[in-house]
Each structure stands twice: as C-alpha cells, then as structure tokens.
Amino acid sequence: MLFDLLTCGSVDGACKAAQEALGNFKVNTSPLNQTVVDKNWSETCILEPHCMFKPTNSKDVSAFIQIVTQFQVKFAVRSGGHSPNPGWSSIDGRGILFDLAGLNHLTVSEDGSVASFGPGARWLDILAATSAHNASVICPRTPEVGVGGFFLGGYSRERFHCERQREPEFRSLLGFEGGGANFGIVTRFDVDTIPTNEMWYYLTTYPSSQAEDILDAMVRWQRHGAHDLRASVQLVIGLDSIVVLLCYSEVASHPASFEPFYELRGGQVVLPPTNSTWHSLMTMIGTMFASQPARHDYRGVASGIDAQLYKDVYRFWERNARSVRAATGANQTFVVQHVSRNMAIQLQKRGGSPLSIPVRDCQWWTTTVDWKNAGDDAVVRAVSIGTTALMKSLSLERNLDVPFLYMNDASRDQDPIATYGSKNENKLKEVSLRYDGEQVFQKLQNNGFLL
Ligand SMILES: Cc1cc2nc3c(=O)[nH]c(=O)nc-3n(C[C@H](O)[C@H](O)[C@H](O)COP(=O)(O)OP(=O)(O)OC[C@H]3O[C@@H](n4cnc5c(N)ncnc54)[C@H](O)[C@@H]3O)c2cc1C
C-alpha cells in the first residue's frame, strides 16, 4: 500500500494515501474549498486544515480512521460546525478535518416512529420528513445547529432508539454521561419520534428595562406552571430587548401554565399566539435569528430557582456587558432555561450511575456573546466568566448550588464531564479503553471535552 511507504506522522502522507484510496471527490487537498473551510459558525474556530476528508458512508469513515491511525496524524470532526470552542470541529495545517456534511441520508420508518439520519442532515429537512407522519423530533432552539454535536453533547436519552434496542454501553456516547466526541464518529442516528407535530407558540419582545419583571414571571412560572411538561419557555435577555418564546407541545389556546407571562405589559408581539408545526416555528426562527459572521462564545452554569439570585446576577451581567459593549461592540445575551426535576430523575433512573445532575427543578443559564476582533477575546469573555462565577458563588452561599454543567453549552475552559460524577467518569474511561485500545480518539483528536 502507498501509505506503508510514507512516514508516520506525515499529514501530507496521510492526505495523499487517502486520496489514493478514496479519490479526489472525498479528499480535498490544496487549494481547499474555502466555503467548506469557513463553515464554522464562530470565527474563533476557522482554521485551514492540511486536507479535508469528506466521507459519504460509514465505510469511508472507517477507512479514514485507519489512515489517521496509521500515520498518527491529528484530526478534527465537524457535523454542523456550531461549537464556538476553538479547535472543536476545526484544525490547522498540522491536521485533517473530517467534514461530515456528505453523511446526510434521512429516512423515517413506515409507521413514523423512528427517524434515521446522518450527522450531515439538517433539522428543517428532518422535521419536514417526520411531519409527513404527523411526528417530530426533539431538536435545538435554532435549525442551523448540527445534528452530531447536539446529540453527542446532551440529547434526551429517552428518545435514543439505539440505546434500548442494541447496546447498553451506547448510553456512554450521550452527553449527559459525558460521551461527547470520545468514542468514535457516529455515522447514523436512529431517534424515536414524538407522536405529535402540532404545537402552540407565542413570541413577544420587551424592552430590557422590564428585565426584572420578566425574571419574576419566569420564577413564578417555574414554581407553578413548569410542572406541565408540555410547556416550555425560552428567555433570551439582551442589553436592548428581551425575547420571550412560549411553546406548548400540542394544539392549545393560551395554556394556563403560562399565566405569569400573560400579565406582563409593554411587550411587542412578534409571533401572535399560533397553532402550527415545529417545522414552521423552526423555519421562522431560522430566518429571524440568523446570525452574522462573527466570533462567538457560550458558557453555562446551573442554579436553583430563586428570583433574588436571578436579579443579582442579571444586574452584574448587565453592568459589565454594557461597558464591554461600549468598548468593543460585543453583543452579549443571557439565555434562561428551566430544567425539570422529572427529566433529571428519568435520566438518573436510566443511567443507573450516580450522576450529579440535579434532582430538583433547576435553572440552566447560558451566556452568549458575539464580537468582531480577536484582540478583544479576553475582555469580552471576562463578562461571561465573571457572570457564571458570580452565579456559582451566590448559589453556594444561598444553598442554591446545582453542580451540573450541560456539555452542549459549556465553554472551552469548563469541565462538564467532571460534574457528572467520578464513578461515571471512570466508567467512561473504562469503555474508552475497551473500544479504543490505541486511544485514537483521545490522542489524535484535536477537539471535544476529551477524557
Ligand atoms: C445558536 C445555537 C443554538 C443552540 N441551541 C441549542 C439547544 O437548543 N440545545 C442544545 O442542546 N444545544 C444547543 N446549542 C449547542 C449545540 O448543541 C452545540 O454547540 C453542538 O456542539 C453543535 O453541534 P454541531 O454538530 O453543529 O457542532 P460541531 O462544531 O460540528 O461539533 C461539535 C463537537 O461534536 C463532535 N461531533 C460532531 N459530530 C460528530 C459525530 N458525528 N461523531 C463524533 N463526534 C462528532 C465534534 O468532534 C466536536 O467536538 C446551540 C448552539 C448554538 C450556536
């Protein structure tokens, strides 16, 4: 074989060997297709790899893995490219990028109960296909997020078809136990659908001067309305305006569980109360909140539910985000989400291991920020780092601490796996050694929250 003759550790040799074995269509060498190189959502991740592997089936993936193993070269894996953490789903000239966009097959079982698709599939296509069966799937809050990272970083285990059907250890792949990018490259996701396609939604924006009233409404909803598991609220707090999206996962008319939000005044209705489909909501969200090319970051922290805590942290964030915006133009937001105790208990029962995920209703916070200049990276990120640190220290002081980090919203320097418990982490390491004896995914992979 050609690659037996080439030097171990030579990225150029690996690219040539791959080209020889799989052809130019599947191996893009210099000049690289810049549209593909630049596809990462965040400019913090855009790097020029030595070459790109573009598999179209699982055999290609397997052949590419053999090549990087043989040559001992670094690689990165990209599905939708929406992680903003540098080095996740991108790599510089010393390595190879696996771009999974070509693994975009999509089918739905005849009875509509299982959707199967590759990591290159797009959410709007998936929702259109399941809609035809009056079904839907759980998906992220915006449709441009990729399938691969979303699933491996924390998708609801309850809906993962393969786990129950085939492989008990499959659950280690999933984010709630810290699987992430640690065990291989997933080429197909088989997902139980949700047997409903219709929903009610209502989207309003408010001036940021109403932030504290809205936080009060959020807490009242979390205490009294969130036990209705059909109800969910997305709160995106910006420096100029606040988005409140109410969703109910069946046809409805002003569901009572959202009462605290109906009492808010001064809002501007963006989407009036509507009964429609997930697909139509996602299409609108994709259009309304399409982001511009920029550097991005997100950062997460969990806490107990408490209005005073929310307001204290909000005031700190608002003051700092405003002054950093004046200096750098950075646009910061603060996303507030409810995590129900029921979900946590379900996950713990299924996991059978002592995960330190919350066993009470709690709050998940994500700070997000978009900015332009690399020189501002540190000052811009300091706002979210300071905000999440304050949330943590106040939560500890006030007995509201929730020691859990959601992998999908964790920033580069956070350690979500450690928050899932040492027993769980040891189990992950054991599974990794069993299935990846050479530790290819630990040693050669450039990215991810690795073990
Ligand atoms: C605007 C926005 C909205 C979001 N909304 C949500 C939300 O509602 N819910 C939520 O849970 N998360 C949400 N996220 C977070 C999102 O799930 C993560 O950023 C996720 O990593 C993105 O997936 P991706 O495939 O686009 O990422 P990529 O950047 O392509 O990949 C991220 C990581 O996953 C690994 N990976 C990807 N595909 C595979 C694969 N097939 N096999 C092995 N490893 C793989 C990569 O190696 C990489 O480390 C959001 C992010 C953004 C930017």
Short mmCIF file of C-alpha atoms and ligand atoms in Angstrom, two decimals:
data_model
loop_
_atom_site.label_atom_id
_atom_site.label_comp_id
_atom_site.label_asym_id
_atom_site.label_seq_id
_atom_site.Cartn_x
_atom_site.Cartn_y
_atom_site.Cartn_z
CA MET A 1 0.00 0.00 0.00
CA LEU A 2 1.11 3.54 -0.72
CA PHE A 3 0.80 4.60 2.89
CA ASP A 4 3.14 1.84 4.11
CA LEU A 5 5.86 3.69 2.26
CA LEU A 6 5.22 7.06 3.78
CA THR A 7 6.47 8.45 7.02
CA CYS A 8 4.45 8.00 10.16
CA GLY A 9 3.29 11.39 11.47
CA SER A 10 3.27 12.96 7.99
CA VAL A 11 -0.01 14.74 7.45
CA ASP A 12 0.84 15.18 3.79
CA GLY A 13 1.42 11.43 3.52
CA ALA A 14 -1.94 10.74 5.17
CA CYS A 15 -3.76 13.07 2.78
CA LYS A 16 -2.07 11.51 -0.25
CA ALA A 17 -2.78 7.99 0.98
CA ALA A 18 -6.43 8.90 1.47
CA GLN A 19 -6.61 10.43 -1.98
CA GLU A 20 -5.09 7.31 -3.47
CA ALA A 21 -7.55 5.09 -1.61
CA LEU A 22 -10.75 7.12 -1.89
CA GLY A 23 -10.29 9.63 -4.69
CA ASN A 24 -10.30 13.41 -5.11
CA PHE A 25 -14.04 13.74 -4.54
CA LYS A 26 -13.73 12.51 -0.96
CA VAL A 27 -10.35 14.03 -0.17
CA ASN A 28 -9.94 17.75 -0.72
CA THR A 29 -6.28 18.89 -0.74
CA SER A 30 -4.82 22.30 -1.54
CA PRO A 31 -6.37 24.50 -2.87
CA LEU A 32 -9.06 23.79 -0.27
CA ASN A 33 -12.69 24.65 -0.85
CA GLN A 34 -12.91 27.83 1.25
CA THR A 35 -16.68 27.63 1.61
CA VAL A 36 -16.19 24.37 3.48
CA VAL A 37 -13.18 25.61 5.48
CA ASP A 38 -15.10 28.73 6.60
CA LYS A 39 -18.29 26.89 7.53
CA ASN A 40 -17.75 27.04 11.29
CA TRP A 41 -20.37 29.23 12.94
CA SER A 42 -17.77 31.03 15.02
CA GLU A 43 -14.70 32.73 13.61
CA THR A 44 -12.88 31.53 16.76
CA CYS A 45 -12.91 28.10 15.08
CA ILE A 46 -11.99 28.83 11.50
CA LEU A 47 -8.65 27.17 10.71
CA GLU A 48 -7.08 25.92 7.50
CA PRO A 49 -6.56 22.12 7.71
CA HIS A 50 -3.95 20.33 5.62
CA CYS A 51 -6.71 18.46 3.79
CA MET A 52 -10.36 17.57 4.30
CA PHE A 53 -11.89 14.10 4.37
CA LYS A 54 -15.46 14.14 3.12
CA PRO A 55 -16.97 10.69 3.71
CA THR A 56 -20.29 9.77 2.15
CA ASN A 57 -20.79 6.47 4.01
CA SER A 58 -19.59 4.68 7.12
CA LYS A 59 -17.03 2.61 5.16
CA ASP A 60 -15.29 5.84 4.14
CA VAL A 61 -15.20 6.95 7.77
CA SER A 62 -13.66 3.66 8.77
CA ALA A 63 -11.01 3.89 6.01
CA PHE A 64 -10.17 7.47 7.00
CA ILE A 65 -9.78 6.49 10.65
CA GLN A 66 -7.40 3.71 9.66
CA ILE A 67 -5.34 6.21 7.73
CA VAL A 68 -5.05 8.77 10.53
CA THR A 69 -4.20 5.93 12.91
CA GLN A 70 -1.53 4.55 10.61
CA PHE A 71 0.03 7.97 10.08
CA GLN A 72 -0.57 9.10 13.66
CA VAL A 73 -1.84 12.49 12.50
CA LYS A 74 -4.23 14.81 14.28
CA PHE A 75 -7.81 15.21 13.10
CA ALA A 76 -10.99 17.10 13.93
CA VAL A 77 -14.61 16.10 13.30
CA ARG A 78 -17.28 18.51 12.13
CA SER A 79 -21.00 17.96 11.79
CA GLY A 80 -22.82 21.36 11.75
CA GLY A 81 -19.77 23.34 12.92
CA HIS A 82 -21.77 25.18 15.58
CA SER A 83 -19.49 24.71 18.54
CA PRO A 84 -17.72 28.02 19.18
CA ASN A 85 -14.93 26.38 21.20
CA PRO A 86 -11.62 26.82 19.34
CA GLY A 87 -10.32 23.52 17.99
CA TRP A 88 -13.68 21.79 18.23
CA SER A 89 -14.60 20.81 14.66
CA SER A 90 -11.58 22.56 13.14
CA ILE A 91 -7.84 22.05 12.92
CA ASP A 92 -4.85 23.89 11.45
CA GLY A 93 -2.38 22.75 8.75
CA ARG A 94 -0.92 20.09 11.04
CA GLY A 95 -4.08 18.04 10.80
CA ILE A 96 -7.07 16.78 8.84
CA LEU A 97 -10.69 17.87 9.05
CA PHE A 98 -13.43 15.23 8.78
CA ASP A 99 -16.33 17.15 7.27
CA LEU A 100 -19.46 15.01 7.74
CA ALA A 101 -21.80 17.14 5.59
CA GLY A 102 -21.99 14.34 2.98
CA LEU A 103 -23.45 11.89 5.53
CA ASN A 104 -26.86 13.46 5.06
CA HIS A 105 -29.12 10.46 4.45
CA LEU A 106 -32.55 10.69 6.06
CA THR A 107 -35.38 8.16 6.35
CA VAL A 108 -38.41 7.71 8.58
CA SER A 109 -39.78 4.25 9.38
CA GLU A 110 -43.08 3.34 7.72
CA ASP A 111 -45.03 3.76 10.96
CA GLY A 112 -43.30 7.10 11.61
CA SER A 113 -41.93 6.01 14.98
CA VAL A 114 -38.19 6.17 14.21
CA ALA A 115 -36.23 8.73 12.20
CA SER A 116 -32.76 7.71 10.95
CA PHE A 117 -30.35 10.28 9.66
CA GLY A 118 -26.67 11.10 9.30
CA PRO A 119 -24.71 13.85 11.05
CA GLY A 120 -24.84 15.91 7.85
CA ALA A 121 -28.66 16.05 7.83
CA ARG A 122 -30.31 19.41 8.54
CA TRP A 123 -33.09 19.97 11.08
CA LEU A 124 -35.57 21.54 8.70
CA ASP A 125 -35.29 18.50 6.40
CA ILE A 126 -35.64 16.14 9.36
CA LEU A 127 -38.73 17.97 10.66
CA ALA A 128 -40.24 18.04 7.17
CA ALA A 129 -39.75 14.27 6.85
CA THR A 130 -41.24 13.48 10.27
CA SER A 131 -44.12 15.95 9.66
CA ALA A 132 -45.28 13.72 6.85
CA HIS A 133 -46.01 11.14 9.58
CA ASN A 134 -47.56 13.68 11.98
CA ALA A 135 -44.50 13.30 14.15
CA SER A 136 -41.50 15.38 15.16
CA VAL A 137 -38.16 15.00 16.95
CA ILE A 138 -36.55 16.94 19.77
CA CYS A 139 -34.23 19.49 18.22
CA PRO A 140 -32.21 22.54 19.20
CA ARG A 141 -33.63 26.03 19.50
CA THR A 142 -32.31 27.11 16.12
CA PRO A 143 -32.26 24.95 12.98
CA GLU A 144 -28.74 25.67 11.77
CA VAL A 145 -27.15 23.83 14.72
CA GLY A 146 -25.67 20.48 13.60
CA VAL A 147 -27.05 17.05 14.36
CA GLY A 148 -23.79 15.43 15.52
CA GLY A 149 -22.65 17.83 18.24
CA PHE A 150 -26.20 18.36 19.50
CA PHE A 151 -26.85 14.66 20.02
CA LEU A 152 -23.49 13.76 21.48
CA GLY A 153 -23.44 16.72 23.81
CA GLY A 154 -26.72 16.12 25.56
CA TYR A 155 -29.72 14.90 23.64
CA SER A 156 -32.52 13.42 25.70
CA ARG A 157 -31.57 9.82 26.26
CA GLU A 158 -35.20 8.82 26.50
CA ARG A 159 -35.59 9.35 22.77
CA PHE A 160 -32.49 7.45 21.67
CA HIS A 161 -33.71 4.37 19.89
CA CYS A 162 -30.38 2.53 19.59
CA GLU A 163 -29.67 2.52 23.27
CA ARG A 164 -32.61 0.37 24.15
CA GLN A 165 -32.50 -1.74 21.03
CA ARG A 166 -28.89 -2.72 20.82
CA GLU A 167 -26.10 -1.70 23.04
CA PRO A 168 -26.30 -0.91 26.76
CA GLU A 169 -22.98 0.91 26.66
CA PHE A 170 -24.29 3.07 23.90
CA ARG A 171 -25.54 5.44 26.56
CA SER A 172 -21.95 6.44 27.26
CA LEU A 173 -21.98 8.16 23.91
CA LEU A 174 -24.53 10.61 25.12
CA GLY A 175 -23.72 13.93 26.64
CA PHE A 176 -25.46 13.50 29.96
CA GLU A 177 -22.86 10.91 30.77
CA GLY A 178 -20.13 12.86 29.07
CA GLY A 179 -19.69 10.78 25.92
CA GLY A 180 -19.29 13.70 23.55
CA ALA A 181 -16.62 13.10 20.93
CA ASN A 182 -14.79 10.46 22.99
CA PHE A 183 -15.75 7.15 21.41
CA GLY A 184 -15.79 7.38 17.67
CA ILE A 185 -17.51 9.04 14.77
CA VAL A 186 -21.24 8.50 14.65
CA THR A 187 -22.50 7.98 11.11
CA ARG A 188 -26.19 7.39 11.81
CA PHE A 189 -28.64 8.47 14.50
CA ASP A 190 -31.84 6.43 14.98
CA VAL A 191 -34.19 8.53 17.03
CA ASP A 192 -37.65 7.78 18.46
CA THR A 193 -40.00 10.40 17.13
CA ILE A 194 -42.54 12.30 19.22
CA PRO A 195 -46.04 11.35 18.08
CA THR A 196 -47.18 14.91 17.55
CA ASN A 197 -46.33 17.52 15.04
CA GLU A 198 -48.54 20.35 16.18
CA MET A 199 -47.81 22.93 18.78
CA TRP A 200 -48.84 26.31 20.13
CA TYR A 201 -46.37 29.20 20.28
CA TYR A 202 -46.27 32.88 21.12
CA LEU A 203 -43.24 35.16 20.76
CA THR A 204 -43.03 38.62 22.32
CA THR A 205 -40.15 41.06 22.84
CA TYR A 206 -39.87 43.50 25.74
CA PRO A 207 -37.58 46.44 26.44
CA SER A 208 -34.66 45.50 28.68
CA SER A 209 -35.98 47.90 31.34
CA GLN A 210 -38.50 45.14 32.11
CA ALA A 211 -35.85 42.50 32.79
CA GLU A 212 -36.60 42.17 36.50
CA ASP A 213 -40.38 41.83 35.97
CA ILE A 214 -39.70 39.16 33.41
CA LEU A 215 -37.36 37.30 35.76
CA ASP A 216 -40.10 37.42 38.41
CA ALA A 217 -42.56 35.99 35.87
CA MET A 218 -40.05 33.28 34.98
CA VAL A 219 -39.71 32.21 38.61
CA ARG A 220 -43.48 32.18 39.13
CA TRP A 221 -43.83 30.03 36.00
CA GLN A 222 -41.03 27.71 37.15
CA ARG A 223 -42.72 27.27 40.54
CA HIS A 224 -46.32 26.94 39.41
CA GLY A 225 -46.54 26.34 35.63
CA ALA A 226 -43.50 24.30 34.65
CA HIS A 227 -44.86 21.06 36.13
CA ASP A 228 -46.92 20.90 32.91
CA LEU A 229 -44.25 19.22 30.81
CA ARG A 230 -45.90 20.32 27.57
CA ALA A 231 -44.94 23.89 28.41
CA SER A 232 -41.50 25.40 27.78
CA VAL A 233 -40.17 28.94 27.89
CA GLN A 234 -37.17 30.43 26.12
CA LEU A 235 -35.96 33.67 27.63
CA VAL A 236 -33.20 35.49 25.79
CA ILE A 237 -32.14 38.60 27.66
CA GLY A 238 -30.22 41.15 25.62
CA LEU A 239 -28.96 44.62 26.50
CA ASP A 240 -31.65 46.33 24.42
CA SER A 241 -34.51 43.85 24.32
CA ILE A 242 -35.70 40.58 25.77
CA VAL A 243 -37.24 37.74 23.76
CA VAL A 244 -39.88 35.56 25.44
CA LEU A 245 -40.92 32.49 23.47
CA LEU A 246 -43.70 30.36 24.94
CA CYS A 247 -44.16 26.88 23.44
CA TYR A 248 -46.76 24.25 24.21
CA SER A 249 -46.36 20.87 22.58
CA GLU A 250 -49.96 20.40 21.46
CA VAL A 251 -52.78 22.45 19.97
CA ALA A 252 -53.93 24.93 22.62
CA SER A 253 -55.37 28.36 23.32
CA HIS A 254 -53.38 30.40 25.84
CA PRO A 255 -52.36 27.47 28.09
CA ALA A 256 -52.95 28.34 31.74
CA SER A 257 -49.44 27.30 32.79
CA PHE A 258 -48.02 30.47 31.15
CA GLU A 259 -50.23 32.80 33.22
CA PRO A 260 -47.34 34.84 34.75
CA PHE A 261 -46.21 35.87 31.25
CA TYR A 262 -49.66 36.97 30.08
CA GLU A 263 -49.65 39.53 32.90
CA LEU A 264 -46.57 41.32 31.55
CA ARG A 265 -47.26 44.67 29.88
CA GLY A 266 -45.34 46.67 27.27
CA GLY A 267 -44.41 43.79 25.01
CA GLN A 268 -44.26 43.87 21.24
CA VAL A 269 -45.84 40.79 19.70
CA VAL A 270 -43.55 39.24 17.09
CA LEU A 271 -45.45 35.99 16.54
CA PRO A 272 -49.03 36.12 17.84
CA PRO A 273 -50.44 33.02 19.58
CA THR A 274 -50.42 30.41 16.82
CA ASN A 275 -51.20 26.72 16.44
CA SER A 276 -48.86 25.30 13.84
CA THR A 277 -46.00 22.82 13.45
CA TRP A 278 -42.47 22.56 14.82
CA HIS A 279 -41.26 22.81 11.26
CA SER A 280 -42.94 26.17 10.71
CA LEU A 281 -41.68 27.57 14.02
CA MET A 282 -38.13 26.43 13.30
CA THR A 283 -38.28 27.90 9.79
CA MET A 284 -39.30 31.28 11.24
CA ILE A 285 -36.69 31.17 13.99
CA GLY A 286 -34.04 30.30 11.40
CA THR A 287 -34.97 33.40 9.41
CA MET A 288 -35.46 35.81 12.31
CA PHE A 289 -32.36 34.94 14.32
CA ALA A 290 -29.87 34.13 11.56
CA SER A 291 -26.51 35.24 12.91
CA GLN A 292 -23.85 37.26 11.09
CA PRO A 293 -20.26 36.00 10.72
CA ALA A 294 -18.51 36.87 13.99
CA ARG A 295 -16.53 35.42 16.86
CA HIS A 296 -18.87 33.69 19.29
CA ASP A 297 -18.72 32.07 22.69
CA TYR A 298 -21.17 30.49 25.10
CA ARG A 299 -20.81 29.49 28.72
CA GLY A 300 -23.14 27.66 31.09
CA VAL A 301 -23.96 27.37 34.76
CA ALA A 302 -26.87 25.82 36.68
CA SER A 303 -28.59 27.06 39.83
CA GLY A 304 -31.65 26.55 41.98
CA ILE A 305 -34.75 28.64 41.30
CA ASP A 306 -34.76 31.98 43.08
CA ALA A 307 -35.83 35.44 41.88
CA GLN A 308 -33.35 37.36 44.04
CA LEU A 309 -30.46 35.25 42.75
CA TYR A 310 -31.53 35.83 39.15
CA LYS A 311 -31.78 39.58 39.68
CA ASP A 312 -28.45 39.90 41.48
CA VAL A 313 -26.67 38.05 38.71
CA TYR A 314 -28.58 39.88 35.99
CA ARG A 315 -27.54 43.30 37.43
CA PHE A 316 -23.86 42.27 37.47
CA TRP A 317 -24.06 40.92 33.92
CA GLU A 318 -25.95 43.95 32.58
CA ARG A 319 -23.48 46.48 34.04
CA ASN A 320 -20.43 44.63 32.71
CA ALA A 321 -21.89 43.65 29.36
CA ARG A 322 -22.88 47.28 28.74
CA SER A 323 -19.43 48.67 29.47
CA VAL A 324 -17.70 45.98 27.38
CA ARG A 325 -20.13 46.66 24.54
CA ALA A 326 -19.21 50.36 24.67
CA ALA A 327 -15.53 49.43 24.38
CA THR A 328 -15.68 46.58 21.85
CA GLY A 329 -19.14 46.45 20.24
CA ALA A 330 -19.67 42.95 21.65
CA ASN A 331 -23.27 41.83 21.72
CA GLN A 332 -23.99 39.78 24.86
CA THR A 333 -27.09 37.79 25.78
CA PHE A 334 -28.18 35.75 28.73
CA VAL A 335 -30.37 32.71 27.96
CA VAL A 336 -32.52 31.39 30.79
CA GLN A 337 -33.99 27.88 30.68
CA HIS A 338 -35.89 25.64 33.04
CA VAL A 339 -34.70 22.08 33.70
CA SER A 340 -37.39 19.96 35.23
CA ARG A 341 -36.83 17.63 38.14
CA ASN A 342 -38.80 14.97 36.27
CA MET A 343 -36.29 14.98 33.45
CA ALA A 344 -33.40 14.70 35.88
CA ILE A 345 -34.98 11.79 37.71
CA GLN A 346 -35.72 9.98 34.45
CA LEU A 347 -32.10 10.36 33.43
CA GLN A 348 -30.76 9.15 36.75
CA LYS A 349 -33.01 6.07 36.72
CA ARG A 350 -31.97 5.17 33.23
CA GLY A 351 -28.30 5.89 33.74
CA GLY A 352 -28.04 3.65 36.80
CA SER A 353 -24.94 5.57 37.82
CA PRO A 354 -24.61 8.39 40.34
CA LEU A 355 -24.68 11.35 38.01
CA SER A 356 -24.60 14.65 39.77
CA ILE A 357 -27.33 16.06 37.60
CA PRO A 358 -29.98 17.95 39.52
CA VAL A 359 -32.69 16.05 41.37
CA ARG A 360 -34.84 19.13 41.78
CA ASP A 361 -36.26 21.63 39.34
CA CYS A 362 -33.48 23.98 38.46
CA GLN A 363 -32.30 26.70 36.21
CA TRP A 364 -29.85 26.47 33.33
CA TRP A 365 -28.15 29.70 32.31
CA THR A 366 -26.21 30.23 29.11
CA THR A 367 -24.36 33.43 28.39
CA THR A 368 -23.69 34.03 24.72
CA VAL A 369 -21.58 36.70 23.09
CA ASP A 370 -20.79 37.78 19.53
CA TRP A 371 -17.89 40.09 18.73
CA LYS A 372 -15.56 41.03 15.89
CA ASN A 373 -11.90 41.38 16.90
CA ALA A 374 -9.63 38.60 18.09
CA GLY A 375 -7.80 41.19 20.20
CA ASP A 376 -10.96 41.59 22.32
CA ASP A 377 -11.33 37.86 23.09
CA ALA A 378 -10.18 38.10 26.70
CA VAL A 379 -12.09 41.24 27.69
CA VAL A 380 -15.30 40.01 26.05
CA ARG A 381 -15.16 36.55 27.59
CA ALA A 382 -14.40 38.04 31.00
CA VAL A 383 -18.04 39.17 31.25
CA SER A 384 -19.43 35.66 30.91
CA ILE A 385 -16.67 34.15 33.04
CA GLY A 386 -17.40 36.69 35.79
CA THR A 387 -21.16 36.21 35.47
CA THR A 388 -21.08 32.43 35.77
CA ALA A 389 -18.55 32.67 38.64
CA LEU A 390 -20.87 35.05 40.49
CA MET A 391 -23.83 32.76 39.88
CA LYS A 392 -21.82 29.89 41.33
CA SER A 393 -20.61 31.73 44.42
CA LEU A 394 -24.04 33.25 45.23
CA SER A 395 -25.71 29.87 44.68
CA LEU A 396 -23.28 28.23 47.09
CA GLU A 397 -23.78 30.98 49.67
CA ARG A 398 -27.57 30.75 49.42
CA ASN A 399 -27.86 26.96 49.29
CA LEU A 400 -28.99 27.08 45.67
CA ASP A 401 -25.98 25.40 44.08
CA VAL A 402 -26.55 22.82 41.34
CA PRO A 403 -23.22 21.15 40.49
CA PHE A 404 -24.01 20.33 36.89
CA LEU A 405 -22.68 21.63 33.57
CA TYR A 406 -24.51 20.89 30.36
CA MET A 407 -21.90 19.85 27.80
CA ASN A 408 -23.64 21.48 24.85
CA ASP A 409 -23.39 24.94 26.37
CA ALA A 410 -20.02 24.60 28.10
CA SER A 411 -17.14 26.84 27.16
CA ARG A 412 -13.62 25.67 26.31
CA ASP A 413 -12.22 26.01 29.86
CA GLN A 414 -15.18 24.40 31.65
CA ASP A 415 -15.21 20.72 32.61
CA PRO A 416 -18.71 19.27 32.22
CA ILE A 417 -17.60 15.63 32.49
CA ALA A 418 -16.25 16.21 36.00
CA THR A 419 -19.70 17.37 37.10
CA TYR A 420 -21.30 14.05 36.12
CA GLY A 421 -19.52 12.25 38.99
CA SER A 422 -16.23 10.37 39.35
CA LYS A 423 -17.88 6.95 39.10
CA ASN A 424 -19.34 7.97 35.78
CA GLU A 425 -16.03 9.38 34.58
CA ASN A 426 -14.21 6.15 35.48
CA LYS A 427 -16.83 4.18 33.58
CA LEU A 428 -16.29 6.36 30.51
CA LYS A 429 -12.54 5.77 30.70
CA GLU A 430 -13.07 2.03 31.00
CA VAL A 431 -15.38 1.99 27.94
CA SER A 432 -12.90 4.11 26.02
CA LEU A 433 -10.01 1.72 26.74
CA ARG A 434 -12.15 -1.29 25.86
CA TYR A 435 -13.30 0.00 22.45
CA ASP A 436 -10.36 2.23 21.53
CA GLY A 437 -7.29 0.34 22.73
CA GLU A 438 -4.91 2.64 20.88
CA GLN A 439 -6.71 5.69 22.29
CA VAL A 440 -7.01 7.22 18.83
CA PHE A 441 -9.89 9.46 19.89
CA GLN A 442 -8.01 10.68 22.97
CA LYS A 443 -4.57 11.18 21.45
CA LEU A 444 -5.14 12.14 17.83
CA GLN A 445 -8.41 14.03 18.06
CA ASN A 446 -7.97 17.77 18.25
CA ASN A 447 -11.20 18.68 19.93
CA GLY A 448 -14.05 18.00 22.33
CA PHE A 449 -14.26 17.52 26.07
CA LEU A 450 -11.92 14.54 26.00
CA LEU A 451 -11.35 12.09 28.83
C1 LIG B 1 -27.25 29.27 18.03
C2 LIG B 1 -27.09 28.00 18.84
C3 LIG B 1 -28.21 27.41 19.42
C4 LIG B 1 -28.07 26.24 20.18
N1 LIG B 1 -29.16 25.65 20.73
C5 LIG B 1 -29.04 24.51 21.43
C6 LIG B 1 -30.17 23.85 22.01
O1 LIG B 1 -31.30 24.33 21.89
N2 LIG B 1 -29.98 22.70 22.69
C7 LIG B 1 -28.74 22.15 22.84
O2 LIG B 1 -28.61 21.08 23.44
N3 LIG B 1 -27.64 22.74 22.31
C8 LIG B 1 -27.76 23.91 21.63
N4 LIG B 1 -26.65 24.51 21.12
C9 LIG B 1 -25.34 23.93 21.38
C10 LIG B 1 -25.01 22.90 20.31
O3 LIG B 1 -25.76 21.72 20.52
C11 LIG B 1 -23.50 22.58 20.35
O4 LIG B 1 -22.79 23.72 20.01
C12 LIG B 1 -23.16 21.44 19.40
O5 LIG B 1 -21.82 21.06 19.63
C13 LIG B 1 -23.34 21.87 17.97
O6 LIG B 1 -23.38 20.75 17.15
P1 LIG B 1 -22.66 20.75 15.73
O7 LIG B 1 -22.80 19.42 15.13
O8 LIG B 1 -23.13 21.94 14.95
O9 LIG B 1 -21.17 21.01 16.23
P2 LIG B 1 -19.72 20.75 15.61
O10 LIG B 1 -18.99 22.02 15.89
O11 LIG B 1 -19.76 20.23 14.23
O12 LIG B 1 -19.20 19.62 16.55
C14 LIG B 1 -19.06 19.82 17.94
C15 LIG B 1 -18.35 18.63 18.56
O13 LIG B 1 -19.08 17.43 18.33
C16 LIG B 1 -18.24 16.42 17.73
N5 LIG B 1 -19.02 15.74 16.70
C17 LIG B 1 -19.90 16.31 15.85
N6 LIG B 1 -20.45 15.35 15.08
C18 LIG B 1 -19.92 14.17 15.45
C19 LIG B 1 -20.10 12.82 15.03
N7 LIG B 1 -20.96 12.51 14.09
N8 LIG B 1 -19.36 11.86 15.63
C20 LIG B 1 -18.48 12.17 16.62
N9 LIG B 1 -18.26 13.43 17.06
C21 LIG B 1 -18.98 14.41 16.49
C22 LIG B 1 -17.08 17.20 17.14
O14 LIG B 1 -15.91 16.47 17.19
C23 LIG B 1 -16.98 18.42 18.01
O15 LIG B 1 -16.15 18.23 19.12
C24 LIG B 1 -26.77 25.66 20.35
C25 LIG B 1 -25.66 26.26 19.76
C26 LIG B 1 -25.80 27.41 19.02
C27 LIG B 1 -24.60 28.03 18.40
#
